[in-house]
Amino acid sequence: KLCGYLQKLSGKGPLRGFRSRWFVFDPRRCYLYYFKGPQEPLPLGHLDIASACFSYHQPEAGAGDEPAAFEVHSPGGAVTVLKAATRQDMTYWLQELQQKRWEYCNNLDAVKRDSRTSPTPSDFAKGLVAKDNPDLSILSQNASAERARNILAVETSPTDLVGEQAASQPAPVQASAINFSLKQWSTEIKNSMSSLRKGSNENRKSVFYTTEEWELLDPTPKDLEDSMALEEKRKHVAEGNKGLTSSAFPFDFGRIPHKARRPLKDMIASSKNRNSSDSSPTEWCSGNGNRLVSELQLKYQSQQEELEKLKKDLLSQKELVRLLQQTVRSSQYDKYFASHLCEGVPKDTLELLHQKDDQILGLNNQLEKLNLEKDNLQQEVKNLKCKVGEVNERLGMLMETIQAKDEVIMKLSRQLSECEDGTSFQSGAISSPMATCANKELQELDRLKDNLQGYKTQNKFLNKEILELSALRRNAETREREWQAKYTSLEAKLCQIESKYLILLQEMKTPVCSEDQSPAREVITQLLEDALKAEPSEQPEQAFFKPHLVSEYDIYGFQTVPEDDDEEKLVAKSRALDLRSLSLTENREISTGVKWENYLASTMNREMMRCVELKNLIRSGIPHEHRSKMWKWCVSLHVKKFKDSAVPGYFQTLLQKALEKPNPASKQIELDLLRTLPNNKHYSSPTSEGIQKLRNVLLAFSWRNPDIGYCQGLNRLVAIALLYLEQEDAFWCLVTIVEVFMPRDYYTKTLLGSQVDQRVFKDLLSEKLPRLHAHFEQYKVDYTLITFNWFLVVFVDSVVSDILFKIWDSFLYEGPKVIFRFALALFKYKEEEILKLQDSMSIFKYLRYFTRTILDARKLTAIAFGDLNPFPLRQIRNRRAYHLEKVRLELTELEAIREDFLRERETCVEKRDLISDDEEDS
């Protein structure tokens, strides 16, 4: 995902300046959206990268990692100036935007799609529809252009301010000085001045940073005593030299480690020697102070050595006392053993005990020796540490000595140069300008080299930009010529059709005696043959501008024209042409697509959530290219609790179990596979890709829900879901419909829930469409025989495919209430036509096919979600509960009647010969 921070030049007049923005590239439309921040839901605007070109100005050398600006030139002369944090980021952004533009435009040239689909084939990558693209025509790639682009490409990598990880970082500081308010500036100055005033009244302490790590530790009592003594002596020295010089910065040596004190004091003394204006008295005072310090340190070291010797003597005396005590204990033990235990003990046992005692004494002696060796080794380690400390001190002194010598050498060098300047001013005056000139020339040479490298990179980028723009322009010209040829072809075909119909109208005006002798009969026959005959295969070069008014299959894979009956074929083709005409003439489809693009752009920085805006968009219909994504999101929304409780790989586990051990539903599933959607090419033959996926989902669900197992109707629900979802998502879609949306026993053997919904629908029809309900009651038409299948399979095979998928869009988002809405809307759409029918047979015949004559999805949706309001879900739930009790009572009565009949048949001899139809068949 190409995203990151850039600064955009915006504003007018004195407020014009760079402002930090979060940019996100959308590959679906080739737009570069910019937001106020990574967490903002709505973009501030966008840049159309597909029709833009890029450039930047090469700055002078020495810019380094300073912010680098580049320009995005849009059609119409608009120029947007963007600034990256570093030149590396700028190069990366330019390379990526060039690549995205190249890929998007090549996809436009390589893939021709229906006007209702997306121009980029990668937009929907799920379901069977995603793999079906009958209008694909791949153009040959320009190998030379690709090779030149690769040569001119500049390798670069982004910094932390580019990429998704940049969203967790704070926005970079804006470089524009205009955006820095005067109030903040004055506040900063006030804070700085107040801190300086506070610091002048306090006792400040200097902190030195050296190459070593100085630990600021709390001083020990001994260090405090030593530091106090040193302070008193230094005060005496300072009082003796009062008025000569004094240090303005008292150093807190108590906070510095003891080993580091002497080098620091020497550094201070040497600093005083170098910076003093009156050198001789100060040097004398510093020398006396240094000698006193060195004498005290020597005394301290000698006392430490004597203390170590006394500690060693004490340890040796303690060891001697311990050995003597051990000898006394052993002698007492021997005496006790000899006096008390020797009586009555065998001689061999006594010898064995003596041996064991000797061994114990030997081991104790060995242990003592090892402890002594351990103590000696520890003492050696301490001595080595002390030696290392001394060596470090010597090293520090040597470093300071070297530093002092270097300073002396530099001082002597300066004096020597001053003497040479005084003696030979003329020669120096000549040599100095030459050295200065040489240095300037070297600096200028380095600057020119840097500029040359920068211009080379800029030249590569601009050459690549010119190459890409030229190739894209040629492709656009080719595409324009092809569209012109398509337009000419359509115009010629239209002229031919108009000519034939004019001839037909002219002939129809001529009176004839009989139909057989009519001159128009021949024209009508020819027109019918032209309308029904298959379109001839065209050459590959003509495939791009093929008119394709009516294809054999629609974009969902459904057959548009049947192959059997010529009369039905003509009606189906007429209906397909009407649908095509509606899709081409409705501007609403375009406005809906724009609204969807804007909404999806607003969700680039956040997750989608249920809201009124999204509900209204889904009711207007999800665009074909976004349907896969939105269906998956809707399903996940409803089955989140099931997915969270399921183990990973839950679907695959069920499928594996079903394949290894078939259940009773497997046989019926196999019988219904090819009867699911025979008019859809994805399920028309046993080798179709959809058949195996359909089998897998139904088998997995039969193991998940053994109470239902399999019911006729589930196969059609899964088949529709598989057109836009993968197997696992289609499985969860079926779970959503059966276990979340529909009541219990909706798909069981009794179909109890389905019967209840038909009675609820009757109540709603009598309330919302009372005239139509009365008409059905008058002629005793049981319309639930038609609507029962609508509810069971959610209008599959009942309405045209465009309307079907719009119903499913709302159904997967809002739930089963949508089925009631659209069922009522279908009757209201054709209410006047139904009321004109005056007998039950014609009414029932009309109800069997009238839904497929409804083509205007916009009007039907307006009726379902507008004219039928209010439509509370609570009312449906209450009526479901009421009718559920009634249906259960009726089923209980029927079951009681059946049991009575069976009991009476067994007891009565006369009725024992009565058998049911099922028993007779068996």
Short mmCIF file of C-alpha atoms in Angstrom, two decimals, residues 449-697:
data_model
loop_
_atom_site.label_atom_id
_atom_site.label_comp_id
_atom_site.label_asym_id
_atom_site.label_seq_id
_atom_site.Cartn_x
_atom_site.Cartn_y
_atom_site.Cartn_z
CA LYS A 449 30.34 16.72 -9.22
CA ASP A 450 27.33 16.63 -6.90
CA ASN A 451 25.34 18.80 -9.29
CA LEU A 452 26.33 16.54 -12.19
CA GLN A 453 25.09 13.45 -10.36
CA GLY A 454 21.85 15.18 -9.47
CA TYR A 455 21.28 16.31 -13.05
CA LYS A 456 21.98 12.77 -14.29
CA THR A 457 19.29 11.42 -11.97
CA GLN A 458 16.88 14.17 -13.01
CA ASN A 459 17.67 13.49 -16.67
CA LYS A 460 16.91 9.78 -16.20
CA PHE A 461 13.61 10.55 -14.50
CA LEU A 462 12.50 13.09 -17.11
CA ASN A 463 13.48 10.78 -19.98
CA LYS A 464 11.45 8.01 -18.39
CA GLU A 465 8.53 10.41 -17.91
CA ILE A 466 8.68 11.48 -21.57
CA LEU A 467 8.89 7.85 -22.68
CA GLU A 468 5.90 6.80 -20.59
CA LEU A 469 3.78 9.79 -21.62
CA SER A 470 4.55 9.13 -25.29
CA ALA A 471 3.59 5.46 -24.96
CA LEU A 472 0.41 6.35 -23.09
CA ARG A 473 -0.49 8.95 -25.71
CA ARG A 474 -0.04 6.37 -28.49
CA ASN A 475 -2.22 3.91 -26.60
CA ALA A 476 -4.89 6.58 -26.11
CA GLU A 477 -4.83 7.36 -29.82
CA THR A 478 -5.17 3.65 -30.64
CA ARG A 479 -8.04 3.35 -28.21
CA GLU A 480 -9.73 6.39 -29.74
CA ARG A 481 -9.45 4.92 -33.24
CA GLU A 482 -10.92 1.63 -32.04
CA TRP A 483 -13.83 3.39 -30.35
CA GLN A 484 -14.40 5.37 -33.55
CA ALA A 485 -14.50 2.12 -35.50
CA LYS A 486 -16.95 0.68 -32.97
CA TYR A 487 -19.14 3.75 -33.27
CA THR A 488 -19.08 3.49 -37.08
CA SER A 489 -20.01 -0.19 -36.90
CA LEU A 490 -22.94 0.51 -34.58
CA GLU A 491 -24.12 3.38 -36.77
CA ALA A 492 -24.01 1.18 -39.88
CA LYS A 493 -25.97 -1.56 -38.12
CA LEU A 494 -28.53 0.96 -36.91
CA CYS A 495 -28.98 2.27 -40.45
CA GLN A 496 -29.56 -1.26 -41.74
CA ILE A 497 -32.18 -1.95 -39.08
CA GLU A 498 -33.95 1.37 -39.71
CA SER A 499 -33.96 0.66 -43.44
CA LYS A 500 -35.60 -2.74 -42.93
CA TYR A 501 -38.22 -1.35 -40.58
CA LEU A 502 -39.04 1.47 -42.99
CA ILE A 503 -39.57 -1.10 -45.73
CA LEU A 504 -41.78 -3.08 -43.33
CA LEU A 505 -43.87 -0.02 -42.46
CA GLN A 506 -44.23 0.87 -46.13
CA GLU A 507 -45.45 -2.61 -46.97
CA MET A 508 -47.81 -2.66 -44.00
CA LYS A 509 -49.60 0.40 -45.47
CA THR A 510 -50.46 -1.50 -48.65
CA PRO A 511 -53.87 -3.30 -48.36
CA VAL A 512 -53.80 -7.05 -49.05
CA CYS A 513 -56.50 -9.65 -49.58
CA SER A 514 -54.98 -12.44 -47.51
CA GLU A 515 -52.06 -12.86 -45.17
CA ASP A 516 -50.37 -15.44 -47.37
CA GLN A 517 -50.18 -12.99 -50.27
CA SER A 518 -48.86 -10.14 -48.11
CA PRO A 519 -45.60 -8.64 -49.45
CA ALA A 520 -44.65 -7.77 -45.85
CA ARG A 521 -44.58 -11.44 -44.85
CA GLU A 522 -41.25 -11.91 -46.55
CA VAL A 523 -39.79 -8.83 -44.85
CA ILE A 524 -41.07 -9.91 -41.43
CA THR A 525 -39.63 -13.40 -41.87
CA GLN A 526 -36.27 -11.95 -42.85
CA LEU A 527 -36.26 -9.62 -39.86
CA LEU A 528 -37.05 -12.50 -37.48
CA GLU A 529 -34.25 -14.59 -38.94
CA ASP A 530 -31.81 -11.71 -38.58
CA ALA A 531 -32.87 -11.14 -34.99
CA LEU A 532 -32.55 -14.78 -33.95
CA LYS A 533 -29.49 -15.94 -35.84
CA ALA A 534 -26.21 -16.18 -33.96
CA GLU A 535 -23.65 -13.48 -34.54
CA PRO A 536 -20.78 -14.70 -36.76
CA SER A 537 -17.32 -15.04 -35.23
CA GLU A 538 -15.15 -12.04 -35.95
CA GLN A 539 -11.48 -11.68 -36.58
CA PRO A 540 -9.26 -11.07 -33.54
CA GLU A 541 -8.41 -7.57 -34.68
CA GLN A 542 -12.13 -6.74 -34.83
CA ALA A 543 -12.94 -8.21 -31.45
CA PHE A 544 -12.18 -5.02 -29.59
CA PHE A 545 -14.87 -2.92 -31.25
CA LYS A 546 -17.50 -5.65 -31.48
CA PRO A 547 -20.90 -4.03 -30.66
CA HIS A 548 -22.06 -6.76 -28.22
CA LEU A 549 -25.59 -5.39 -27.87
CA VAL A 550 -26.82 -8.70 -26.45
CA SER A 551 -24.35 -11.38 -25.40
CA GLU A 552 -25.21 -15.04 -25.02
CA TYR A 553 -24.59 -14.73 -21.25
CA ASP A 554 -24.92 -11.72 -18.97
CA ILE A 555 -22.18 -10.57 -16.61
CA TYR A 556 -23.39 -13.02 -13.93
CA GLY A 557 -23.19 -16.04 -16.26
CA PHE A 558 -26.96 -16.41 -16.81
CA GLN A 559 -28.15 -17.30 -20.29
CA THR A 560 -29.90 -14.32 -21.87
CA VAL A 561 -31.60 -16.11 -24.78
CA PRO A 562 -32.93 -19.71 -24.48
CA GLU A 563 -32.06 -22.23 -27.17
CA ASP A 564 -35.34 -24.17 -27.44
CA ASP A 565 -38.40 -22.16 -28.46
CA ASP A 566 -38.05 -19.49 -31.16
CA GLU A 567 -40.96 -17.50 -29.78
CA GLU A 568 -39.56 -17.56 -26.24
CA LYS A 569 -36.13 -16.76 -27.66
CA LEU A 570 -37.50 -13.65 -29.33
CA VAL A 571 -39.18 -12.50 -26.11
CA ALA A 572 -36.01 -13.14 -24.11
CA LYS A 573 -33.90 -11.20 -26.59
CA SER A 574 -36.36 -8.33 -26.51
CA ARG A 575 -36.21 -8.33 -22.70
CA ALA A 576 -32.39 -8.38 -22.80
CA LEU A 577 -32.39 -5.41 -25.19
CA ASP A 578 -34.72 -3.51 -22.86
CA LEU A 579 -32.38 -4.20 -19.95
CA ARG A 580 -29.43 -3.06 -22.01
CA SER A 581 -31.27 0.10 -23.00
CA LEU A 582 -32.08 0.86 -19.35
CA SER A 583 -28.47 0.40 -18.28
CA LEU A 584 -27.21 2.68 -21.07
CA THR A 585 -29.75 5.47 -20.61
CA GLU A 586 -29.76 5.71 -16.80
CA ASN A 587 -27.36 8.33 -15.53
CA ARG A 588 -28.17 7.18 -12.01
CA GLU A 589 -25.84 4.19 -12.40
CA ILE A 590 -22.93 6.58 -12.94
CA SER A 591 -23.86 8.79 -9.98
CA THR A 592 -24.24 5.69 -7.78
CA GLY A 593 -20.79 4.51 -8.81
CA VAL A 594 -19.32 7.90 -7.90
CA LYS A 595 -21.01 7.79 -4.50
CA TRP A 596 -19.60 4.34 -3.87
CA GLU A 597 -16.11 5.41 -4.84
CA ASN A 598 -16.32 8.40 -2.51
CA TYR A 599 -17.59 6.26 0.35
CA LEU A 600 -14.88 3.61 -0.11
CA ALA A 601 -12.28 6.36 -0.27
CA SER A 602 -13.52 7.60 3.10
CA THR A 603 -12.95 4.12 4.58
CA MET A 604 -9.32 3.84 3.49
CA ASN A 605 -8.14 4.97 6.93
CA ARG A 606 -10.86 3.25 9.01
CA GLU A 607 -12.99 0.13 9.18
CA MET A 608 -16.47 0.10 7.64
CA MET A 609 -19.33 0.37 10.14
CA ARG A 610 -23.11 0.17 9.92
CA CYS A 611 -24.57 3.61 9.24
CA VAL A 612 -27.45 5.30 7.41
CA GLU A 613 -25.21 6.38 4.53
CA LEU A 614 -24.03 2.83 3.89
CA LYS A 615 -27.60 1.45 4.12
CA ASN A 616 -28.84 3.94 1.52
CA LEU A 617 -25.92 3.12 -0.77
CA ILE A 618 -26.57 -0.63 -0.51
CA ARG A 619 -30.28 -0.11 -1.19
CA SER A 620 -29.40 1.68 -4.41
CA GLY A 621 -27.31 -1.35 -5.40
CA ILE A 622 -23.68 -2.35 -4.92
CA PRO A 623 -21.59 -1.86 -8.07
CA HIS A 624 -20.45 -5.04 -9.77
CA GLU A 625 -16.77 -4.44 -8.98
CA HIS A 626 -17.38 -3.90 -5.24
CA ARG A 627 -20.01 -6.58 -4.65
CA SER A 628 -17.55 -9.31 -3.67
CA LYS A 629 -15.94 -7.15 -1.01
CA MET A 630 -19.23 -5.86 0.39
CA TRP A 631 -20.94 -9.27 0.51
CA LYS A 632 -18.00 -10.71 2.41
CA TRP A 633 -18.12 -7.78 4.86
CA CYS A 634 -21.88 -8.18 5.40
CA VAL A 635 -21.55 -11.90 6.04
CA SER A 636 -18.68 -11.40 8.47
CA LEU A 637 -20.75 -8.80 10.30
CA HIS A 638 -23.57 -11.28 10.99
CA VAL A 639 -21.53 -14.42 11.81
CA LYS A 640 -18.75 -12.80 13.82
CA LYS A 641 -19.76 -14.62 17.01
CA PHE A 642 -19.82 -17.98 15.18
CA LYS A 643 -16.41 -17.38 13.59
CA ASP A 644 -14.85 -16.29 16.87
CA SER A 645 -16.02 -19.44 18.63
CA ALA A 646 -14.98 -21.76 15.76
CA VAL A 647 -11.53 -23.30 15.62
CA PRO A 648 -9.11 -22.25 12.85
CA GLY A 649 -9.72 -24.21 9.65
CA TYR A 650 -13.30 -24.99 10.71
CA PHE A 651 -14.68 -25.16 7.17
CA GLN A 652 -11.88 -27.37 5.92
CA THR A 653 -12.38 -29.72 8.87
CA LEU A 654 -16.09 -30.10 8.11
CA LEU A 655 -15.37 -30.61 4.42
CA GLN A 656 -12.75 -33.28 5.13
CA LYS A 657 -15.14 -35.07 7.46
CA ALA A 658 -17.91 -34.97 4.85
CA LEU A 659 -15.64 -36.36 2.13
CA GLU A 660 -14.35 -39.18 4.31
CA LYS A 661 -17.71 -40.24 5.78
CA PRO A 662 -20.79 -39.45 3.64
CA ASN A 663 -24.00 -38.59 5.49
CA PRO A 664 -27.62 -39.25 4.44
CA ALA A 665 -27.83 -35.84 2.74
CA SER A 666 -24.99 -36.60 0.30
CA LYS A 667 -27.21 -38.55 -2.12
CA GLN A 668 -29.83 -35.83 -2.41
CA ILE A 669 -27.10 -33.18 -2.83
CA GLU A 670 -25.64 -35.08 -5.78
CA LEU A 671 -29.06 -35.34 -7.41
CA ASP A 672 -29.72 -31.61 -7.11
CA LEU A 673 -26.32 -30.26 -8.24
CA LEU A 674 -27.09 -30.07 -11.97
CA ARG A 675 -30.68 -28.94 -11.29
CA THR A 676 -29.52 -25.90 -9.30
CA LEU A 677 -29.03 -23.23 -11.97
CA PRO A 678 -29.04 -24.98 -15.38
CA ASN A 679 -29.30 -21.62 -17.14
CA ASN A 680 -26.01 -20.39 -15.63
CA LYS A 681 -22.81 -21.43 -17.38
CA HIS A 682 -20.98 -21.90 -14.07
CA TYR A 683 -23.37 -24.75 -13.11
CA SER A 684 -24.54 -26.04 -16.50
CA SER A 685 -22.37 -29.18 -16.78
CA PRO A 686 -20.73 -31.68 -14.37
CA THR A 687 -17.30 -30.30 -15.28
CA SER A 688 -18.24 -26.68 -14.51
CA GLU A 689 -16.12 -25.07 -11.83
CA GLY A 690 -19.12 -24.07 -9.76
CA ILE A 691 -20.42 -27.63 -9.38
CA GLN A 692 -17.52 -28.84 -7.24
CA LYS A 693 -17.59 -25.71 -5.08
CA LEU A 694 -21.36 -26.07 -4.64
CA ARG A 695 -20.91 -29.69 -3.58
CA ASN A 696 -18.23 -28.81 -1.02
CA VAL A 697 -20.26 -26.04 0.64
#
